[in-house]
XYZ file of C-alpha atoms in Angstrom:
387
model
C 3.725 -6.949 -29.366
C 5.761 -7.223 -26.233
C 4.733 -5.847 -23.123
C 7.178 -3.849 -20.855
C 6.900 -1.911 -17.193
C 8.256 1.227 -16.525
C 10.888 -0.578 -14.406
C 12.632 -2.315 -17.214
C 15.864 0.208 -17.985
C 15.733 0.996 -21.703
C 19.283 -0.183 -22.235
C 18.002 -4.063 -20.758
C 19.527 -6.555 -23.468
C 16.138 -7.641 -24.068
C 14.534 -4.262 -24.417
C 17.086 -3.454 -26.667
C 16.927 -6.547 -28.633
C 13.307 -6.230 -29.465
C 13.747 -2.522 -30.501
C 16.061 -3.351 -32.843
C 13.752 -6.073 -34.307
C 10.880 -3.200 -34.568
C 8.354 -5.253 -31.949
C 5.624 -3.405 -30.869
C 6.450 -2.230 -27.539
C 3.490 -1.637 -25.216
C 3.444 -0.262 -21.494
C 1.808 -2.754 -19.126
C -0.009 0.450 -18.239
C -1.280 0.920 -21.766
C -2.669 -2.912 -22.454
C -4.135 -2.667 -18.948
C -6.417 -0.306 -20.316
C -7.054 -1.904 -23.246
C -7.896 -4.797 -21.321
C -10.104 -3.235 -18.951
C -11.847 -1.236 -21.657
C -14.579 -3.466 -22.310
C -15.975 -4.020 -18.341
C -17.052 -2.131 -15.909
C -14.312 -1.258 -14.385
C -13.357 -0.036 -10.746
C -10.084 1.561 -9.908
C -8.503 1.929 -6.834
C -5.681 5.014 -6.744
C -3.504 6.713 -4.175
C 0.008 7.312 -3.112
C -0.730 4.741 -0.116
C -3.158 1.839 0.453
C -4.152 1.047 -2.842
C -3.163 -2.351 -2.842
C -4.628 -3.200 0.201
C -7.861 -1.250 -0.756
C -7.919 -3.027 -4.260
C -7.546 -6.538 -2.372
C -10.294 -5.608 0.019
C -12.583 -4.448 -2.905
C -11.982 -7.716 -4.974
C -12.474 -9.927 -1.844
C -16.089 -8.167 -1.571
C -17.000 -8.874 -4.632
C -15.681 -12.725 -4.688
C -16.987 -13.262 -1.042
C -20.633 -12.240 -2.719
C -20.047 -14.593 -5.598
C -20.024 -12.094 -7.767
C -18.404 -12.200 -11.162
C -14.967 -10.464 -10.991
C -11.416 -10.149 -12.361
C -9.030 -8.009 -10.573
C -5.293 -6.819 -11.350
C -3.638 -6.096 -7.731
C -0.415 -4.796 -6.613
C 0.290 -7.377 -4.272
C -0.263 -11.131 -3.583
C -3.592 -11.095 -1.858
C -3.665 -14.010 0.510
C -7.017 -15.020 0.216
C -6.215 -15.307 -3.550
C -2.470 -16.588 -3.126
C -2.169 -14.309 -6.287
C -2.193 -10.845 -7.719
C -4.722 -11.763 -10.393
C -8.676 -12.890 -10.500
C -10.008 -14.357 -13.295
C -13.709 -13.330 -14.229
C -15.693 -14.025 -18.005
C -15.745 -10.913 -20.437
C -18.578 -9.599 -18.646
C -17.404 -9.061 -14.865
C -17.152 -6.277 -12.805
C -13.156 -5.539 -13.320
C -10.922 -4.131 -10.205
C -8.071 -2.607 -11.044
C -5.024 -1.262 -8.938
C -4.224 2.536 -10.664
C -0.734 3.261 -10.081
C 0.168 7.236 -10.322
C 3.729 6.231 -10.970
C 4.696 7.383 -14.421
C 0.739 8.620 -14.689
C -0.053 5.113 -15.927
C -3.657 5.397 -14.875
C -4.179 7.474 -16.992
C -4.457 5.016 -19.336
C -7.812 3.497 -17.730
C -11.321 4.587 -18.066
C -12.926 3.809 -14.905
C -16.456 3.402 -14.194
C -15.818 4.271 -10.221
C -12.712 4.703 -8.571
C -10.993 5.478 -5.202
C -8.776 7.695 -4.367
C -6.901 7.304 -0.694
C -4.057 9.657 -0.634
C -2.169 12.296 -2.591
C 0.835 12.600 -0.563
C 3.941 14.009 -2.289
C 5.625 10.778 -3.957
C 7.425 10.295 -7.136
C 8.978 13.641 -7.104
C 11.332 12.007 -9.666
C 8.803 12.275 -11.978
C 6.229 14.547 -11.460
C 8.556 17.454 -10.452
C 6.213 18.735 -7.590
C 3.529 17.923 -5.324
C 1.477 20.259 -7.428
C 2.391 18.180 -10.824
C 1.512 14.670 -9.013
C -2.043 16.037 -7.393
C -3.070 17.816 -11.420
C -1.811 13.995 -12.589
C -5.084 12.704 -10.060
C -7.297 15.559 -11.240
C -6.488 14.149 -14.662
C -7.591 10.731 -13.252
C -10.363 11.992 -11.796
C -12.042 13.371 -14.784
C -11.767 9.652 -16.523
C -14.094 8.385 -14.261
C -17.629 7.905 -15.766
C -19.931 10.532 -15.198
C -22.787 7.670 -14.163
C -20.130 6.407 -11.292
C -18.680 7.514 -8.198
C -15.556 8.473 -7.055
C -14.594 7.351 -3.446
C -12.730 10.534 -2.068
C -10.848 10.422 1.668
C -12.571 13.389 3.249
C -9.969 16.385 3.066
C -8.225 15.822 -0.646
C -8.568 18.285 -2.804
C -8.725 17.646 -6.435
C -7.823 21.074 -8.990
C -11.348 20.740 -10.717
C -14.621 18.682 -9.855
C -14.813 15.426 -11.412
C -17.931 14.856 -13.591
C -18.583 11.375 -11.390
C -20.781 11.719 -8.536
C -18.041 12.512 -5.354
C -18.584 10.464 -2.438
C -16.320 11.266 0.687
C -15.315 8.771 3.901
C -13.488 9.530 6.437
C -12.444 8.168 10.077
C -12.458 11.354 11.644
C -16.385 11.815 12.529
C -15.394 15.760 12.765
C -15.094 16.133 9.359
C -18.308 14.801 8.460
C -17.871 12.758 5.311
C -20.528 10.790 3.709
C -19.479 7.680 4.962
C -17.631 7.872 8.459
C -15.787 5.198 10.272
C -16.589 5.601 13.780
C -16.872 3.826 17.329
C -13.279 2.397 16.774
C -12.227 -0.414 19.306
C -10.717 -3.473 19.799
C -12.026 -6.718 20.529
C -10.652 -9.918 21.147
C -7.781 -8.543 19.520
C -9.150 -7.642 16.361
C -10.256 -4.178 15.551
C -13.691 -3.000 14.949
C -15.681 -0.340 13.948
C -19.612 0.811 12.536
C -19.767 3.010 9.564
C -22.459 5.732 9.582
C -23.551 7.968 7.110
C -25.117 7.169 3.461
C -24.682 3.599 4.532
C -24.881 2.533 8.188
C -23.265 -1.022 9.352
C -22.247 -1.756 13.255
C -19.639 -4.217 14.552
C -17.597 -5.017 11.145
C -14.609 -6.819 12.424
C -11.315 -6.033 10.523
C -8.307 -8.642 11.346
C -5.871 -5.757 10.015
C -4.088 -3.434 12.763
C -3.599 -0.071 12.179
C -6.288 3.101 11.555
C -5.204 3.439 8.182
C -6.460 -0.251 7.233
C -9.969 0.862 9.060
C -9.869 3.542 6.148
C -9.020 1.419 3.452
C -11.885 -0.916 4.036
C -13.734 1.983 4.483
C -13.050 2.946 1.144
C -13.461 -0.194 -0.289
C -16.555 -0.901 1.316
C -18.208 2.182 -0.118
C -17.113 1.261 -3.589
C -18.475 -1.682 -3.429
C -22.275 -0.782 -2.025
C -22.209 1.931 -4.635
C -21.710 -0.586 -7.155
C -24.115 -3.419 -6.023
C -22.738 -5.286 -3.500
C -25.557 -6.341 -1.102
C -24.729 -5.413 2.166
C -24.943 -8.356 4.235
C -21.456 -9.731 2.735
C -19.777 -6.511 4.245
C -19.242 -8.083 7.769
C -18.117 -11.559 6.971
C -15.875 -10.570 4.312
C -14.213 -8.140 5.939
C -13.589 -10.359 8.590
C -12.539 -13.193 6.051
C -9.782 -11.123 5.025
C -6.000 -12.388 5.490
C -4.334 -9.298 4.151
C -1.685 -8.288 1.308
C 1.627 -10.215 1.286
C 4.475 -7.604 2.603
C 1.720 -5.642 4.284
C 2.029 -5.591 7.848
C 2.780 -9.780 7.235
C 3.813 -11.905 10.518
C 6.976 -13.854 9.501
C 7.796 -15.346 13.062
C 5.853 -15.022 16.629
C 6.597 -16.237 19.827
C 5.778 -15.260 23.332
C 8.785 -13.271 23.615
C 9.882 -12.248 19.711
C 7.556 -11.140 16.752
C 9.028 -10.278 12.977
C 6.970 -8.412 10.961
C 7.471 -7.713 6.871
C 5.881 -4.316 5.598
C 6.702 -2.846 2.083
C 6.757 0.574 3.503
C 8.863 3.229 1.637
C 7.400 6.056 2.244
C 7.351 8.469 5.819
C 3.837 8.242 5.540
C 3.699 4.325 5.298
C 6.807 4.112 7.931
C 4.793 6.387 10.325
C 1.236 3.705 9.906
C 3.266 0.569 10.346
C 4.875 1.545 13.181
C 1.906 3.019 15.165
C 0.097 -0.156 14.156
C 2.478 -2.072 15.912
C 2.560 0.209 18.806
C -1.282 -0.557 19.214
C -1.138 -4.361 19.039
C 2.139 -4.639 21.137
C 1.735 -1.709 23.605
C 4.078 -3.445 26.489
C 6.519 -4.422 23.888
C 9.756 -2.400 22.324
C 9.220 -1.782 18.435
C 12.757 -2.031 16.783
C 12.854 -1.100 12.983
C 15.521 -2.191 10.294
C 14.594 -0.133 6.916
C 16.169 0.051 3.531
C 15.932 3.268 2.053
C 14.186 2.728 -1.787
C 15.581 5.419 -4.125
C 18.237 8.350 -3.664
C 16.002 10.249 -4.855
C 13.281 9.264 -2.571
C 15.372 9.661 0.089
C 16.501 12.895 -0.404
C 12.880 14.210 -1.205
C 11.853 12.828 2.075
C 14.771 12.499 4.403
C 13.343 14.552 7.492
C 9.816 12.754 6.998
C 11.959 9.475 7.179
C 13.898 10.669 10.263
C 10.325 11.936 11.754
C 8.778 8.556 11.106
C 11.444 6.275 12.410
C 12.094 8.409 15.502
C 8.760 6.657 16.780
C 10.583 3.262 17.105
C 12.143 2.510 19.913
C 15.470 1.294 17.828
C 15.944 1.969 14.728
C 18.675 0.812 11.704
C 19.377 1.960 8.466
C 20.760 -0.423 5.537
C 22.218 1.432 2.618
C 19.848 2.836 0.045
C 18.155 0.403 -2.511
C 19.398 2.047 -5.682
C 16.651 0.293 -7.822
C 16.212 2.108 -11.152
C 18.286 5.067 -10.154
C 22.636 5.899 -10.418
C 24.060 7.090 -7.040
C 23.379 10.872 -6.095
C 26.189 12.358 -4.406
C 26.152 13.296 -0.665
C 22.854 11.173 -0.604
C 23.141 8.057 1.997
C 21.308 6.345 4.575
C 23.689 8.723 6.931
C 21.882 11.376 5.553
C 18.370 10.395 7.614
C 20.161 8.761 10.411
C 21.459 12.525 11.166
C 18.477 13.928 11.177
C 16.962 11.675 13.639
C 15.426 12.716 16.885
C 16.058 10.017 19.991
C 16.815 7.364 18.931
C 19.574 7.726 16.451
C 19.682 5.347 13.777
C 22.167 2.984 13.573
C 23.776 2.342 10.104
C 24.487 -1.576 9.635
C 24.980 -4.204 6.839
C 22.765 -6.944 5.800
C 24.639 -9.205 8.471
C 24.607 -6.824 10.844
C 20.675 -7.189 10.595
C 20.620 -10.849 11.227
C 23.149 -10.529 13.685
C 20.491 -7.658 15.505
C 17.459 -10.234 15.212
C 19.669 -12.973 17.077
C 19.875 -10.559 20.176
C 16.497 -9.726 20.473
C 15.511 -10.832 23.706
C 12.001 -9.471 24.148
C 10.511 -7.151 21.229
C 8.632 -6.558 17.564
C 11.275 -6.283 14.937
C 9.898 -4.826 11.849
C 11.709 -5.253 8.378
C 10.461 -2.175 6.206
C 11.334 -1.173 2.647
C 10.430 -1.998 -0.861
C 13.727 -3.212 -2.078
C 15.524 -6.268 -1.037
C 15.482 -6.625 2.291
C 12.858 -9.300 2.100
C 15.591 -11.671 0.890
C 16.578 -11.507 4.851
C 13.335 -12.747 6.001
C 14.104 -16.278 5.722
C 17.475 -16.310 7.078
C 16.023 -13.694 10.325
C 12.935 -16.598 10.988
C 15.967 -19.575 10.535
C 17.638 -17.413 13.532
C 14.642 -17.193 15.557
C 13.902 -20.939 15.002
C 17.514 -21.628 15.746
C 17.537 -19.943 18.992
C 14.215 -20.778 20.194
C 15.517 -24.715 20.093
C 17.845 -23.820 22.502
């Protein structure tokens, strides 16, 4: 048989050839469900944060020298891979993707749900349909297992599994709270209180969202047998995931960051993290919207998030699997923005902007091919530094 992902168009040459040859075709999600079926599987779902959270979860078990297999949605810097190989008896950590309802092929022993913001409305039709899909996912979790749920998220029906809530807001009284959040020696530090109590956890990743991601991963790991002594050294040594607030160039004057953010909430988290880390610097964002349907559905949200920047620039929409939708362009987002008004630019224009920055932080944001501009952008900054 052959394995494909929903990103492959049905008229793609190789796909058509295999169909004509009557080769059995299985979605990647089906195969992941088959592979994980014989393991104690811990799945991480959510519209944002699942790649980082699942990577932290895998890193926690690796740090404890546990037998672990992991299928991740991005390149974890600690592994230089999106895959960790264990034995046939290993715990399996998987990123559970909600797109195309892929995560309904899994039967996890335990899981995290980080968020259920509206997304993929081209697939789901409505936010409520998407929440229903997450509720179905929660119902698949083993009744002896745990679902670690961000406090405030509401499923349509309670799962049979034990529910443990987490939050970074103590006023919400979650089962596990990240609290006493502070900056020490340029690192975020926090304590965990509730059903687990750990003080002085140091996290090298910026932003409140990453404290929450770490808290979710720690909670599920501890509920599944991770010895508490491994938590602090593992979180401190976690290096992050490629294209998630990844530093590409740093000097005293200019910093270049690459981020996969492609949803308004992800943009907001990324920009606020930059503001937290660089309070005295101007934050410049170059954003490539991803999908016409997403740009249409969340135009105001994108405009609101981009308005947090000191200077905003928009590339053309990256179509991915979609055909253009009449009237849906990057200028529609720009027109909805408050100050600063975004400027529409080409890829060449993006490199020109990078070259003009004398002092500031520039973030390339998007899930399309904007990452192909990074190497030339770094080259521009390197050449400028030599002058």
